[in-house]
Amino acid sequence: MNDRYSRQVLFQPIGQEGQRKIQEKHVLILGCGALGSANAENLARAGIGKLTIIDRDYVESSNLQRQLLFSEKDAIEQLPKVIAAKNRLKQINSAVEIDAHIMDATANTLVRLLNEVDLVIDATDNFDIRFIMNDLFQQQSIPWIYGSCVGSTGMSYTILPDQTPCLQCLLSAAPPSGATCDSVGIISPAVQMVVAHQTTEALKLLVEDADALRSRLLTFDLWNNHYQTINVDKAKRGDCSSCGSDPSYSYLTYESQTKTEILCGRETVQIRAGREFNLEELASRLEKSGPVKTNTFIVSFEYKALRFVFFRDGRTLIHGTDSIEKAKSVYYQLIG
């Protein structure tokens, strides 16, 4: 074992054998914002064998306060988050295999990426996607680590198929507040606290130290000095549609029907076209109506007080409205 990981190897619960296991494992991180980018950096520095990172968004200046992998240059160039993250991660540890995907997470797109995945880290801010994850990873028997944060609060829980309550069980017992970073803000230390717990649980799973796993739901409020762990064993439901005795995995069919959605708290609508865009051709066409900004991955265009960001995979983010009807109306004027 080279000197790079010597301090981690000296930590007795990991040791030489644990380090070898870490370097043989594959982790998928769903979301590459605050939680995802920090978890990715921690795992890359720890020597993970392979990281698959998935995100549908691009870097904006408002991300820089808490999303530690990104720079001002990334925001100016509007780089997709997974591309900016991959660039930085390869500088941190060139030995890590990084598979980056600019895409919307759906049941169909995710299932194709789960081959030989040992663990998934939840770093999304969207509960529709989390419920899809919950169904899919129960179906595929893949452990995953839930994490969320807003304001100065956060929570984390490790979900083990066939052993622990699943996310649907947990949220049936304790529904989320509905607050988002875009509505009430967030401080960076809250992100780092969730990440510390997620990465630590990940390392326990990667070195196969099941006895050390935290079995309780963790919650905290840094500003108000609250820290709590809750026994949620009784939340597991025998009739749960995800982890019960006769699961139906209903969210795996639901998402495939969703083509348009409002991004919570962001005054942004996403439209999925169901076909790829030829970005070069699209940019040339849009230039007749106004200034266009492009890079290899997106076309950005302002029109009628709205900002459109087109991705090659057929998605469009329409900033400046939370009205699906208005967004679709202007979208069809531009795209047909």
XYZ file of C-alpha atoms in Angstrom:
336
model
C 0.000 0.000 0.000
C 1.564 3.317 -0.971
C 2.051 6.222 1.424
C -0.924 8.109 0.024
C -3.414 6.261 2.255
C -1.038 5.575 5.160
C -2.945 7.632 7.750
C -6.230 5.991 6.773
C -4.633 2.526 6.945
C -3.333 3.328 10.445
C -6.952 3.723 11.542
C -7.517 0.227 12.926
C -11.148 -0.305 11.763
C -9.931 0.199 8.152
C -6.362 -1.097 8.061
C -4.663 -2.655 5.035
C -7.536 -5.021 4.300
C -10.166 -2.286 4.522
C -8.153 -0.053 2.202
C -7.950 -2.871 -0.311
C -11.742 -3.267 -0.177
C -12.309 0.487 -0.621
C -10.150 0.448 -3.757
C -12.212 -2.421 -5.195
C -15.637 -0.820 -4.612
C -18.009 1.195 -6.807
C -20.142 4.011 -5.352
C -22.885 5.876 -7.203
C -23.658 9.426 -6.039
C -27.026 10.757 -7.143
C -26.789 14.540 -7.266
C -23.629 16.609 -7.533
C -24.540 19.714 -5.572
C -23.501 20.444 -2.001
C -23.850 16.928 -0.556
C -22.827 15.094 -3.704
C -19.689 17.045 -4.517
C -18.393 16.868 -0.927
C -19.087 13.129 -0.635
C -17.391 12.604 -3.996
C -14.310 14.491 -2.850
C -14.128 12.547 0.427
C -14.388 9.200 -1.358
C -11.888 10.165 -4.040
C -9.389 11.156 -1.356
C -10.118 7.883 0.486
C -9.164 5.909 -2.635
C -12.499 4.582 -3.868
C -12.112 2.370 -6.935
C -14.928 3.839 -9.017
C -17.339 6.754 -8.663
C -20.423 7.204 -10.809
C -21.832 10.725 -10.456
C -25.189 11.855 -11.818
C -26.645 15.356 -11.981
C -28.939 17.243 -14.355
C -27.874 20.799 -13.495
C -25.006 23.203 -14.192
C -22.855 25.390 -11.945
C -24.252 28.807 -10.969
C -22.697 31.479 -8.770
C -25.188 30.803 -5.949
C -23.712 27.290 -5.656
C -20.228 28.485 -4.712
C -21.077 29.283 -1.069
C -21.428 25.586 -0.194
C -20.521 23.363 -3.181
C -16.821 22.955 -2.556
C -15.602 21.330 -5.788
C -16.637 24.251 -7.986
C -14.932 27.517 -8.939
C -15.990 30.908 -10.277
C -14.703 29.823 -13.675
C -17.086 26.839 -13.651
C -20.005 29.179 -12.932
C -19.021 31.675 -15.621
C -18.751 28.872 -18.178
C -22.014 27.266 -16.913
C -20.347 23.866 -16.827
C -22.576 20.915 -15.972
C -21.888 20.010 -12.356
C -20.732 16.478 -13.098
C -18.207 17.733 -15.664
C -16.805 20.366 -13.318
C -16.722 17.778 -10.526
C -14.971 15.168 -12.658
C -12.345 17.701 -13.745
C -11.544 18.577 -10.134
C -11.726 15.001 -8.817
C -9.213 13.790 -11.399
C -6.833 16.482 -10.132
C -7.359 15.223 -6.578
C -6.893 11.509 -7.328
C -6.135 10.424 -10.881
C -6.348 6.738 -9.908
C -10.101 6.883 -9.278
C -12.323 5.844 -12.192
C -15.030 8.485 -12.594
C -18.130 7.924 -14.695
C -20.006 11.238 -15.087
C -23.575 11.512 -16.433
C -25.395 14.745 -17.276
C -28.923 13.437 -17.015
C -32.263 13.424 -15.291
C -32.616 10.531 -12.854
C -35.589 8.325 -13.689
C -36.298 4.650 -13.128
C -35.233 3.906 -16.712
C -32.029 5.962 -16.716
C -30.881 4.826 -13.270
C -31.338 1.102 -13.704
C -28.830 1.039 -16.571
C -26.102 2.392 -14.279
C -26.493 0.003 -11.346
C -24.344 -2.846 -12.640
C -21.814 -3.759 -9.943
C -22.698 -0.736 -7.772
C -21.917 -1.524 -4.136
C -23.496 1.546 -2.541
C -25.507 4.657 -3.441
C -25.281 8.027 -1.707
C -28.361 10.235 -1.895
C -27.408 13.833 -2.662
C -30.509 14.985 -4.487
C -32.946 17.685 -3.396
C -35.991 16.114 -5.005
C -38.332 13.722 -3.204
C -39.818 12.358 -6.441
C -36.337 11.104 -7.324
C -35.769 9.823 -3.785
C -38.922 7.704 -3.928
C -37.763 6.249 -7.241
C -34.397 5.519 -5.627
C -36.146 3.917 -2.688
C -38.156 1.539 -4.879
C -35.301 0.767 -7.240
C -32.690 0.051 -4.579
C -35.102 -2.108 -2.600
C -35.804 -4.042 -5.791
C -32.086 -4.366 -6.596
C -30.998 -4.928 -2.944
C -28.501 -2.042 -3.007
C -27.773 -0.188 0.268
C -28.045 3.589 0.175
C -27.482 6.516 2.502
C -30.192 9.163 2.720
C -29.125 12.722 3.476
C -30.773 16.133 3.466
C -30.077 19.600 4.851
C -31.695 23.038 4.877
C -31.042 26.144 6.950
C -28.879 24.931 9.838
C -30.574 21.525 10.055
C -29.880 18.157 8.521
C -30.530 14.448 8.769
C -29.062 11.175 7.593
C -30.065 7.522 7.649
C -28.547 4.354 6.215
C -31.095 2.184 4.398
C -30.322 -1.522 4.102
C -32.801 -3.503 1.966
C -34.525 -6.344 3.884
C -33.108 -5.043 7.179
C -34.082 -1.441 7.962
C -37.171 0.698 7.358
C -37.068 2.189 3.863
C -37.502 5.873 3.053
C -41.239 5.488 2.486
C -41.621 3.918 5.939
C -39.632 6.746 7.535
C -41.549 9.546 5.845
C -44.892 7.953 6.624
C -43.922 8.249 10.282
C -42.274 11.691 10.005
C -43.224 13.687 6.846
C -40.671 16.275 5.607
C -41.193 19.958 6.395
C -41.260 21.130 2.767
C -38.582 23.795 3.378
C -35.857 24.069 0.736
C -32.498 25.834 0.440
C -34.085 28.182 -2.065
C -36.882 29.194 0.317
C -35.099 29.406 3.696
C -31.409 29.269 2.757
C -28.603 27.085 4.071
C -25.269 27.432 5.851
C -22.285 25.451 4.665
C -21.528 23.781 8.033
C -24.926 22.041 7.902
C -23.901 20.529 4.563
C -20.557 19.400 5.951
C -22.168 17.788 9.004
C -24.479 15.660 6.831
C -21.580 14.795 4.527
C -19.410 13.740 7.485
C -22.072 11.257 8.566
C -22.816 10.034 5.042
C -19.171 9.450 4.135
C -18.449 7.754 7.455
C -21.366 5.358 7.003
C -20.186 4.774 3.437
C -16.697 3.816 4.621
C -18.181 1.380 7.147
C -20.164 -0.303 4.369
C -17.218 -0.303 1.964
C -14.897 -2.029 4.450
C -17.787 -4.353 5.408
C -17.902 -3.377 9.081
C -21.654 -3.897 9.535
C -21.461 -3.895 13.328
C -20.266 -0.282 13.319
C -23.188 1.069 11.262
C -25.421 3.641 12.930
C -28.876 2.100 13.122
C -30.684 5.286 14.149
C -31.991 8.275 12.201
C -29.719 11.242 12.879
C -31.050 14.816 13.020
C -29.419 18.075 14.075
C -29.797 21.844 14.161
C -26.362 23.458 14.384
C -27.597 26.995 14.998
C -29.825 25.987 17.906
C -27.396 23.386 19.284
C -29.661 20.362 18.853
C -28.356 16.879 18.044
C -30.500 13.772 18.196
C -30.553 10.138 17.116
C -33.907 8.379 16.920
C -34.676 4.659 17.018
C -36.876 4.100 13.957
C -36.988 0.285 13.954
C -40.753 0.310 14.601
C -41.319 2.497 11.505
C -40.818 -0.524 9.235
C -44.217 -1.517 7.796
C -45.175 -4.953 6.596
C -47.578 -3.431 4.047
C -45.066 -0.915 2.635
C -45.209 -0.840 -1.174
C -41.387 -0.591 -1.315
C -40.065 -2.892 1.425
C -43.110 -4.807 2.685
C -43.940 -8.462 2.222
C -45.593 -7.853 -1.163
C -43.900 -4.800 -2.727
C -45.420 -3.147 -5.809
C -42.636 -0.562 -6.414
C -45.258 1.925 -7.584
C -42.804 4.820 -8.049
C -40.958 2.948 -10.780
C -43.955 3.364 -13.076
C -45.002 6.821 -11.875
C -41.867 8.711 -12.871
C -41.865 7.427 -16.429
C -45.032 9.452 -17.030
C -43.588 12.743 -15.744
C -42.452 15.006 -18.587
C -42.761 18.432 -16.976
C -42.015 19.502 -13.413
C -41.449 22.569 -11.255
C -38.066 22.577 -9.504
C -38.948 23.230 -5.896
C -38.227 26.750 -4.673
C -36.225 27.764 -7.731
C -38.858 29.470 -9.913
C -37.775 27.047 -12.616
C -39.657 24.569 -14.786
C -38.029 21.552 -16.402
C -39.371 20.103 -19.653
C -38.134 16.791 -21.047
C -38.537 16.516 -24.811
C -38.101 12.750 -25.081
C -35.454 13.226 -27.761
C -31.929 14.610 -27.888
C -31.161 18.152 -29.023
C -28.607 18.969 -31.671
C -27.128 21.849 -29.671
C -25.153 23.338 -32.536
C -28.223 23.477 -34.761
C -30.378 24.781 -31.910
C -27.909 27.569 -31.085
C -27.808 28.653 -34.722
C -31.608 28.795 -34.862
C -31.989 30.695 -31.568
C -29.393 33.324 -32.535
C -31.994 34.809 -34.875
C -34.094 35.735 -31.822
C -31.436 36.975 -29.414
C -28.015 36.426 -27.826
C -27.039 32.816 -27.195
C -24.372 31.470 -24.829
C -23.000 27.988 -25.461
C -20.469 25.466 -24.287
C -19.941 21.824 -25.189
C -22.810 20.717 -22.961
C -25.560 23.385 -22.973
C -27.158 26.260 -24.867
C -28.331 29.213 -22.762
C -30.804 31.726 -24.182
C -32.860 34.615 -22.746
C -36.288 35.293 -24.182
C -39.332 37.209 -22.875
C -37.840 37.689 -19.374
C -37.137 33.949 -19.124
C -33.799 32.146 -19.315
C -33.721 28.853 -21.186
C -30.974 26.287 -20.676
C -31.050 23.410 -23.172
C -29.179 20.134 -22.522
C -28.177 17.643 -25.183
C -30.293 14.883 -23.598
C -33.502 16.778 -24.458
C -34.085 18.570 -21.163
C -34.755 22.291 -20.875
C -34.638 24.357 -17.684
C -36.796 27.475 -17.931
C -35.796 29.992 -15.255
C -38.032 32.867 -14.190
C -41.407 31.156 -13.766
C -43.070 28.478 -11.696
C -45.974 28.246 -14.146
C -45.835 25.087 -16.238
C -48.386 26.548 -18.643
C -46.341 29.726 -19.257
C -43.118 27.764 -19.588
C -44.612 25.341 -22.103
C -46.213 28.148 -24.100
C -42.922 29.995 -24.642
C -40.991 26.734 -25.055
C -43.221 25.665 -27.936
C -42.844 29.082 -29.549
C -39.085 28.483 -29.626
C -38.871 24.756 -30.223
C -42.108 23.856 -31.933
